Amino acid sequence: MYYRPRTLHEAVHTLAIHGGQILSGGTDFFPALGERPVSTPVVDISALAEMRGISIESDHVRIGGLTTWSEVIRTPLPPCFDALKSAAREVGSVQIQNRGTVAGNLCNASPAADGVPPLLALDAEVELVSAGGMRRLPLAEFIVGNRKTARRPDEMLVSVIVPRELEHARSAFLKLGARRYLVISIAMVAAAVKADGAGRVAAARIAVGSCSVTARRLLELEADLVGARSSAGLGALASPEHLQRLSPIDDVRATAAYRHDAALTLVRRALEACVEKR
Ligand SMILES: Cc1cc2nc3c(=O)[nH]c(=O)nc-3n(C[C@H](O)[C@H](O)[C@H](O)COP(=O)(O)OP(=O)(O)OC[C@H]3O[C@@H](n4cnc5c(N)ncnc54)[C@H](O)[C@@H]3O)c2cc1C
């Protein structure tokens, strides 16, 4: 059966009664089917206008789950979102960015999902809604493994909530692939650095993707950067030991050793990009 609810209320009740798979932009959903026909009910949520768009509230920014990557790129946002915007430009091609949604990227939970490191670095939370109510989870707790999330089958990811705490931090996203465009990453890094009035790092957040089953924050490095001069040379403070939380694998795209090396270089470059004079 195919359902296309018009309201969030209708959507969560459809899911509660019939179950089935959620369909948003379909850019992960359809490729995952391969040659197989759809064998479960489908709840197409693409008509839920209330889940689209980005709004700036008093203490957070709310990104509706159906917001596309093109909308992320187009929406004027504070500098801490520059990394997310760069990641959005890296998701497939313009056609994919026009269809693919932020929630679809997070719920698909690929270790190589471009949206995850920038949102982890923004301390994002996800809002999950079911017929029974709403709950919020930190993104770091929502994605629990390779294509595994903490979402219950009757829940929809309705919004991503980003606290405005680091709003004026500078941020950067770097992705390394075997070619420049339309590529699954070998490693990727998102960084955000906030400087205090004296030009020192007041807060830093760094997340690495494609180098573990789930993207990871480098908490030890973040702590070590606080108090350092927020200027050229900051990247040199990142050392191989700071990447110990990562567990890259060998696969067709790269060896684990290469990924490790590449991740360190990307971390250093991303930090430099955050303190570069503009
Ligand atoms: C050619 C091509 C290139 C690509 N390149 C990249 C790339 O470079 N980087 C990258 O990160 N991704 C890439 N992708 C993957 C994809 O485009 C993104 O992950 C996109 O953001 C998925 O969003 P969607 O709306 O299309 O999700 P869908 O395909 O509709 O759904 C994906 C999964 O999430 C579930 N889901 C969707 N929305 C919700 C919701 N609101 N609540 C709960 N569950 C939900 C669905 O049930 C499904 O399991 C590419 C895809 C293609 C086809």
Tab-separated table of C-alpha atoms and ligand atoms in Angstrom:
chain	number	residue	atom	x	y	z
A	1	MET	CA	0.000	0.000	0.000
A	2	TYR	CA	1.130	3.563	-0.725
A	3	TYR	CA	0.061	6.402	1.601
A	4	ARG	CA	0.685	10.113	1.102
A	5	PRO	CA	-0.467	11.923	4.256
A	6	ARG	CA	-0.953	15.706	4.138
A	7	THR	CA	-0.327	16.489	7.812
A	8	LEU	CA	2.108	15.311	10.468
A	9	HIS	CA	-0.830	14.088	12.563
A	10	GLU	CA	-2.099	11.981	9.677
A	11	ALA	CA	1.431	10.707	8.927
A	12	VAL	CA	2.204	9.426	12.423
A	13	HIS	CA	-1.210	7.775	12.692
A	14	THR	CA	-0.738	6.119	9.294
A	15	LEU	CA	2.616	4.792	10.510
A	16	ALA	CA	1.113	3.600	13.806
A	17	ILE	CA	-1.705	1.725	12.060
A	18	HIS	CA	-0.040	0.374	8.906
A	19	GLY	CA	3.690	0.479	9.731
A	20	GLY	CA	5.900	0.399	6.680
A	21	GLN	CA	8.771	2.459	5.338
A	22	ILE	CA	9.022	6.215	5.254
A	23	LEU	CA	9.768	7.800	1.884
A	24	SER	CA	11.138	11.374	1.688
A	25	GLY	CA	13.257	12.359	-1.326
A	26	GLY	CA	13.801	8.707	-2.272
A	27	THR	CA	17.490	9.178	-3.171
A	28	ASP	CA	18.579	6.486	-0.700
A	29	PHE	CA	15.262	4.605	-0.556
A	30	PHE	CA	15.071	3.631	-4.253
A	31	PRO	CA	18.753	2.747	-4.812
A	32	ALA	CA	18.562	0.506	-1.707
A	33	LEU	CA	15.762	-1.523	-3.346
A	34	GLY	CA	17.943	-2.491	-6.281
A	35	GLU	CA	15.857	-4.723	-8.559
A	36	ARG	CA	13.422	-5.731	-5.797
A	37	PRO	CA	9.866	-4.385	-5.725
A	38	VAL	CA	8.682	-2.571	-2.594
A	39	SER	CA	7.391	-5.270	-0.222
A	40	THR	CA	6.078	-3.163	2.693
A	41	PRO	CA	3.594	-0.311	2.980
A	42	VAL	CA	5.155	3.015	2.002
A	43	VAL	CA	4.373	6.252	3.831
A	44	ASP	CA	5.427	9.054	1.492
A	45	ILE	CA	5.869	12.115	3.717
A	46	SER	CA	6.961	14.513	0.977
A	47	ALA	CA	3.677	16.467	1.146
A	48	LEU	CA	4.143	17.521	4.796
A	49	ALA	CA	4.754	21.251	4.363
A	50	GLU	CA	5.142	21.639	8.156
A	51	MET	CA	8.370	19.603	8.015
A	52	ARG	CA	10.080	21.866	5.479
A	53	GLY	CA	12.383	24.833	5.908
A	54	ILE	CA	14.727	26.344	8.456
A	55	SER	CA	13.702	28.749	11.218
A	56	ILE	CA	15.837	30.707	13.639
A	57	GLU	CA	14.312	30.612	17.132
A	58	SER	CA	15.507	32.409	20.283
A	59	ASP	CA	18.019	29.781	21.405
A	60	HIS	CA	18.192	27.308	18.537
A	61	VAL	CA	17.917	26.857	14.809
A	62	ARG	CA	15.298	24.360	13.668
A	63	ILE	CA	15.865	22.470	10.443
A	64	GLY	CA	12.692	20.713	9.301
A	65	GLY	CA	13.341	17.073	8.461
A	66	LEU	CA	12.110	17.500	4.881
A	67	THR	CA	14.460	20.403	4.216
A	68	THR	CA	16.485	19.571	1.129
A	69	TRP	CA	20.220	20.112	0.760
A	70	SER	CA	19.491	22.836	-1.815
A	71	GLU	CA	17.384	24.669	0.782
A	72	VAL	CA	20.238	24.386	3.309
A	73	ILE	CA	22.581	25.988	0.733
A	74	ARG	CA	20.097	28.787	-0.120
A	75	THR	CA	19.092	29.769	3.432
A	76	PRO	CA	21.104	32.616	5.032
A	77	LEU	CA	22.530	31.170	8.268
A	78	PRO	CA	25.180	32.144	10.869
A	79	PRO	CA	28.854	31.236	10.182
A	80	CYS	CA	28.772	28.073	12.303
A	81	PHE	CA	26.565	26.597	9.533
A	82	ASP	CA	29.205	27.130	6.824
A	83	ALA	CA	30.413	23.544	7.332
A	84	LEU	CA	26.876	22.191	6.890
A	85	LYS	CA	26.432	24.283	3.751
A	86	SER	CA	29.732	22.994	2.330
A	87	ALA	CA	28.627	19.436	3.105
A	88	ALA	CA	25.281	20.122	1.388
A	89	ARG	CA	27.154	21.135	-1.782
A	90	GLU	CA	28.988	17.792	-1.660
A	91	VAL	CA	25.872	15.594	-1.485
A	92	GLY	CA	25.789	13.933	-4.907
A	93	SER	CA	24.870	16.449	-7.587
A	94	VAL	CA	22.484	19.411	-7.806
A	95	GLN	CA	19.655	17.051	-8.787
A	96	ILE	CA	20.286	14.928	-5.666
A	97	GLN	CA	20.552	18.074	-3.492
A	98	ASN	CA	17.156	19.206	-4.841
A	99	ARG	CA	15.472	15.952	-3.715
A	100	GLY	CA	17.577	14.587	-0.855
A	101	THR	CA	16.601	15.703	2.635
A	102	VAL	CA	18.500	16.274	5.862
A	103	ALA	CA	16.373	13.712	7.761
A	104	GLY	CA	16.794	11.123	5.003
A	105	ASN	CA	20.569	11.462	5.248
A	106	LEU	CA	20.535	11.039	9.045
A	107	CYS	CA	17.991	8.192	9.097
A	108	ASN	CA	19.826	6.278	6.383
A	109	ALA	CA	22.817	6.430	8.764
A	110	SER	CA	25.559	5.627	6.279
A	111	PRO	CA	29.032	5.970	7.846
A	112	ALA	CA	29.758	8.193	4.816
A	113	ALA	CA	26.702	10.471	5.162
A	114	ASP	CA	27.980	13.982	4.501
A	115	GLY	CA	25.410	15.654	6.742
A	116	VAL	CA	26.455	13.874	9.925
A	117	PRO	CA	29.896	15.363	10.836
A	118	PRO	CA	28.789	19.019	10.491
A	119	LEU	CA	25.652	18.389	12.550
A	120	LEU	CA	27.642	16.499	15.199
A	121	ALA	CA	30.034	19.449	15.376
A	122	LEU	CA	27.003	21.697	15.929
A	123	ASP	CA	25.833	19.537	18.858
A	124	ALA	CA	22.598	18.892	16.993
A	125	GLU	CA	19.654	17.011	18.447
A	126	VAL	CA	16.900	15.239	16.553
A	127	GLU	CA	13.191	15.455	17.289
A	128	LEU	CA	11.339	12.189	16.814
A	129	VAL	CA	7.549	12.194	16.658
A	130	SER	CA	5.123	9.276	16.850
A	131	ALA	CA	1.402	8.980	17.563
A	132	GLY	CA	2.452	8.569	21.218
A	133	GLY	CA	4.349	11.865	21.493
A	134	MET	CA	7.686	13.507	20.870
A	135	ARG	CA	11.202	12.868	22.162
A	136	ARG	CA	14.568	14.516	21.556
A	137	LEU	CA	17.897	12.744	21.264
A	138	PRO	CA	21.407	14.071	20.702
A	139	LEU	CA	22.447	13.160	17.151
A	140	ALA	CA	25.448	11.333	18.651
A	141	GLU	CA	22.998	8.954	20.386
A	142	PHE	CA	20.588	8.728	17.462
A	143	ILE	CA	23.027	7.109	15.019
A	144	VAL	CA	24.099	3.888	16.695
A	145	GLY	CA	25.814	1.917	13.920
A	146	ASN	CA	26.256	1.320	10.220
A	147	ARG	CA	22.760	2.149	8.894
A	148	LYS	CA	21.335	1.748	12.401
A	149	THR	CA	19.555	4.438	14.356
A	150	ALA	CA	17.653	4.651	17.633
A	151	ARG	CA	14.456	5.479	15.694
A	152	ARG	CA	11.492	3.251	16.496
A	153	PRO	CA	9.564	2.055	13.412
A	154	ASP	CA	6.580	4.258	14.317
A	155	GLU	CA	8.680	7.413	14.676
A	156	MET	CA	9.482	10.135	12.166
A	157	LEU	CA	12.471	12.452	12.355
A	158	VAL	CA	10.628	15.740	12.225
A	159	SER	CA	13.314	18.337	12.987
A	160	VAL	CA	16.977	18.798	13.666
A	161	ILE	CA	17.638	21.251	16.481
A	162	VAL	CA	20.908	23.174	16.601
A	163	PRO	CA	21.643	25.217	19.731
A	164	ARG	CA	22.719	28.801	18.932
A	165	GLU	CA	25.568	28.666	21.433
A	166	LEU	CA	28.397	28.557	18.859
A	167	GLU	CA	26.571	30.674	16.316
A	168	HIS	CA	29.506	33.000	15.556
A	169	ALA	CA	32.079	30.234	15.476
A	170	ARG	CA	33.794	29.742	12.158
A	171	SER	CA	33.288	26.348	10.626
A	172	ALA	CA	34.626	24.268	7.769
A	173	PHE	CA	33.913	20.921	6.121
A	174	LEU	CA	36.429	18.971	4.064
A	175	LYS	CA	35.726	15.763	2.180
A	176	LEU	CA	38.270	13.541	0.492
A	177	GLY	CA	37.123	11.170	-2.218
A	178	ALA	CA	38.726	9.368	-5.117
A	179	ARG	CA	37.554	12.207	-7.401
A	180	ARG	CA	36.213	15.713	-6.860
A	181	TYR	CA	32.444	15.328	-7.428
A	182	LEU	CA	29.697	12.737	-7.001
A	183	VAL	CA	31.780	10.575	-4.762
A	184	ILE	CA	31.499	8.631	-1.524
A	185	SER	CA	34.091	9.950	0.880
A	186	ILE	CA	37.262	8.205	2.038
A	187	ALA	CA	37.355	10.574	5.002
A	188	MET	CA	35.628	13.818	5.921
A	189	VAL	CA	35.963	16.354	8.691
A	190	ALA	CA	33.792	19.136	10.062
A	191	ALA	CA	35.255	21.684	12.475
A	192	ALA	CA	33.914	24.722	14.310
A	193	VAL	CA	36.145	27.105	16.273
A	194	LYS	CA	34.949	29.971	18.453
A	195	ALA	CA	37.509	32.572	19.517
A	196	ASP	CA	37.295	34.748	22.633
A	197	GLY	CA	38.004	38.509	22.748
A	198	ALA	CA	41.720	37.845	23.283
A	199	GLY	CA	42.027	35.779	20.096
A	200	ARG	CA	42.198	32.433	21.886
A	201	VAL	CA	40.068	29.368	21.267
A	202	ALA	CA	37.036	29.486	23.554
A	203	ALA	CA	35.455	26.326	22.118
A	204	ALA	CA	36.245	23.873	19.359
A	205	ARG	CA	34.262	20.997	17.898
A	206	ILE	CA	35.642	18.497	15.453
A	207	ALA	CA	33.854	15.494	13.930
A	208	VAL	CA	35.270	12.908	11.543
A	209	GLY	CA	33.188	10.781	9.181
A	210	SER	CA	33.892	7.634	7.113
A	211	CYS	CA	36.590	6.560	9.564
A	212	SER	CA	34.432	4.534	12.014
A	213	VAL	CA	31.007	2.869	11.835
A	214	THR	CA	29.534	6.158	12.954
A	215	ALA	CA	31.038	9.627	12.604
A	216	ARG	CA	32.920	10.606	15.792
A	217	ARG	CA	33.750	13.787	17.682
A	218	LEU	CA	37.411	14.170	18.703
A	219	LEU	CA	36.727	15.251	22.273
A	220	GLU	CA	40.347	15.104	23.494
A	221	LEU	CA	41.501	17.370	20.668
A	222	GLU	CA	38.587	19.733	21.309
A	223	ALA	CA	39.689	20.053	24.957
A	224	ASP	CA	43.362	20.503	24.016
A	225	LEU	CA	42.557	23.362	21.641
A	226	VAL	CA	40.829	25.503	24.260
A	227	GLY	CA	43.082	28.418	25.199
A	228	ALA	CA	45.354	28.033	22.153
A	229	ARG	CA	45.894	31.038	19.866
A	230	SER	CA	43.106	31.061	17.314
A	231	SER	CA	45.394	31.846	14.401
A	232	ALA	CA	47.478	30.203	11.671
A	233	GLY	CA	49.244	27.131	13.018
A	234	LEU	CA	46.262	25.924	15.094
A	235	GLY	CA	46.041	22.760	12.960
A	236	ALA	CA	49.517	21.674	14.075
A	237	LEU	CA	48.093	20.980	17.553
A	238	ALA	CA	46.250	17.959	16.150
A	239	SER	CA	48.324	14.791	16.549
A	240	PRO	CA	47.790	11.127	15.563
A	241	GLU	CA	46.938	10.364	19.237
A	242	HIS	CA	43.913	12.641	18.956
A	243	LEU	CA	42.486	10.263	16.343
A	244	GLN	CA	42.538	7.213	18.602
A	245	ARG	CA	38.735	7.183	18.881
A	246	LEU	CA	38.520	6.413	15.157
A	247	SER	CA	38.510	2.855	13.818
A	248	PRO	CA	38.838	3.097	10.038
A	249	ILE	CA	38.501	-0.006	7.883
A	250	ASP	CA	40.164	-1.253	4.715
A	251	ASP	CA	37.709	-1.258	1.824
A	252	VAL	CA	37.554	-0.685	-1.922
A	253	ARG	CA	37.999	3.047	-1.462
A	254	ALA	CA	41.078	3.106	0.812
A	255	THR	CA	43.110	1.249	3.404
A	256	ALA	CA	42.612	1.927	7.097
A	257	ALA	CA	46.131	3.382	7.333
A	258	TYR	CA	45.482	5.779	4.464
A	259	ARG	CA	42.175	6.847	6.015
A	260	HIS	CA	43.922	7.557	9.304
A	261	ASP	CA	46.543	9.651	7.597
A	262	ALA	CA	44.005	11.467	5.446
A	263	ALA	CA	41.786	12.192	8.457
A	264	LEU	CA	44.668	13.826	10.323
A	265	THR	CA	45.521	16.001	7.340
A	266	LEU	CA	41.862	16.987	6.916
A	267	VAL	CA	41.522	17.809	10.634
A	268	ARG	CA	44.580	20.082	10.440
A	269	ARG	CA	43.351	21.773	7.265
A	270	ALA	CA	39.827	22.213	8.625
A	271	LEU	CA	41.208	23.894	11.766
A	272	GLU	CA	43.357	26.191	9.629
A	273	ALA	CA	40.298	27.048	7.521
A	274	CYS	CA	38.443	28.051	10.699
A	275	VAL	CA	41.141	30.576	11.714
A	276	GLU	CA	42.152	31.831	8.247
A	277	LYS	CA	41.896	35.595	7.728
A	278	ARG	CA	38.904	36.368	5.514
B	1	LIG	C1	23.625	9.481	-7.170
B	1	LIG	C2	23.607	9.673	-5.674
B	1	LIG	C3	24.645	10.336	-5.058
B	1	LIG	C4	24.643	10.516	-3.669
B	1	LIG	N1	25.695	11.177	-3.117
B	1	LIG	C5	25.726	11.363	-1.772
B	1	LIG	C6	26.820	12.034	-1.176
B	1	LIG	O1	27.764	12.472	-1.845
B	1	LIG	N2	26.794	12.192	0.186
B	1	LIG	C7	25.767	11.736	0.956
B	1	LIG	O2	25.802	11.918	2.164
B	1	LIG	N3	24.713	11.108	0.398
B	1	LIG	C8	24.665	10.909	-0.932
B	1	LIG	N4	23.600	10.241	-1.497
B	1	LIG	C9	22.553	9.727	-0.616
B	1	LIG	C10	21.283	10.596	-0.459
B	1	LIG	O3	21.092	11.472	-1.534
B	1	LIG	C11	21.260	11.416	0.855
B	1	LIG	O4	21.534	10.585	1.961
B	1	LIG	C12	19.904	12.127	1.055
B	1	LIG	O5	20.044	13.149	2.019
B	1	LIG	C13	18.785	11.174	1.484
B	1	LIG	O6	17.587	11.906	1.664
B	1	LIG	P1	16.202	11.416	1.018
B	1	LIG	O7	15.181	12.422	1.393
B	1	LIG	O8	16.340	11.141	-0.436
B	1	LIG	O9	15.976	10.062	1.815
B	1	LIG	P2	15.075	8.792	1.408
B	1	LIG	O10	15.750	8.033	0.336
B	1	LIG	O11	13.672	9.187	1.157
B	1	LIG	O12	15.140	7.989	2.789
B	1	LIG	C14	16.355	7.475	3.295
B	1	LIG	C15	16.073	6.615	4.530
B	1	LIG	O13	15.649	7.412	5.612
B	1	LIG	C16	14.297	7.099	6.010
B	1	LIG	N5	13.668	8.418	6.240
B	1	LIG	C17	13.639	9.439	5.359
B	1	LIG	N6	13.097	10.526	5.932
B	1	LIG	C18	12.748	10.158	7.185
B	1	LIG	C19	12.144	10.853	8.283
B	1	LIG	N7	11.800	12.149	8.209
B	1	LIG	N8	11.947	10.189	9.451
B	1	LIG	C20	12.333	8.878	9.564
B	1	LIG	N9	12.900	8.167	8.551
B	1	LIG	C21	13.109	8.809	7.387
B	1	LIG	C22	13.710	6.304	4.863
B	1	LIG	O14	12.737	5.374	5.322
B	1	LIG	C23	14.950	5.599	4.318
B	1	LIG	O15	15.252	4.455	5.098
B	1	LIG	C24	23.562	10.030	-2.888
B	1	LIG	C25	22.490	9.385	-3.516
B	1	LIG	C26	22.512	9.187	-4.898
B	1	LIG	C27	21.352	8.478	-5.544
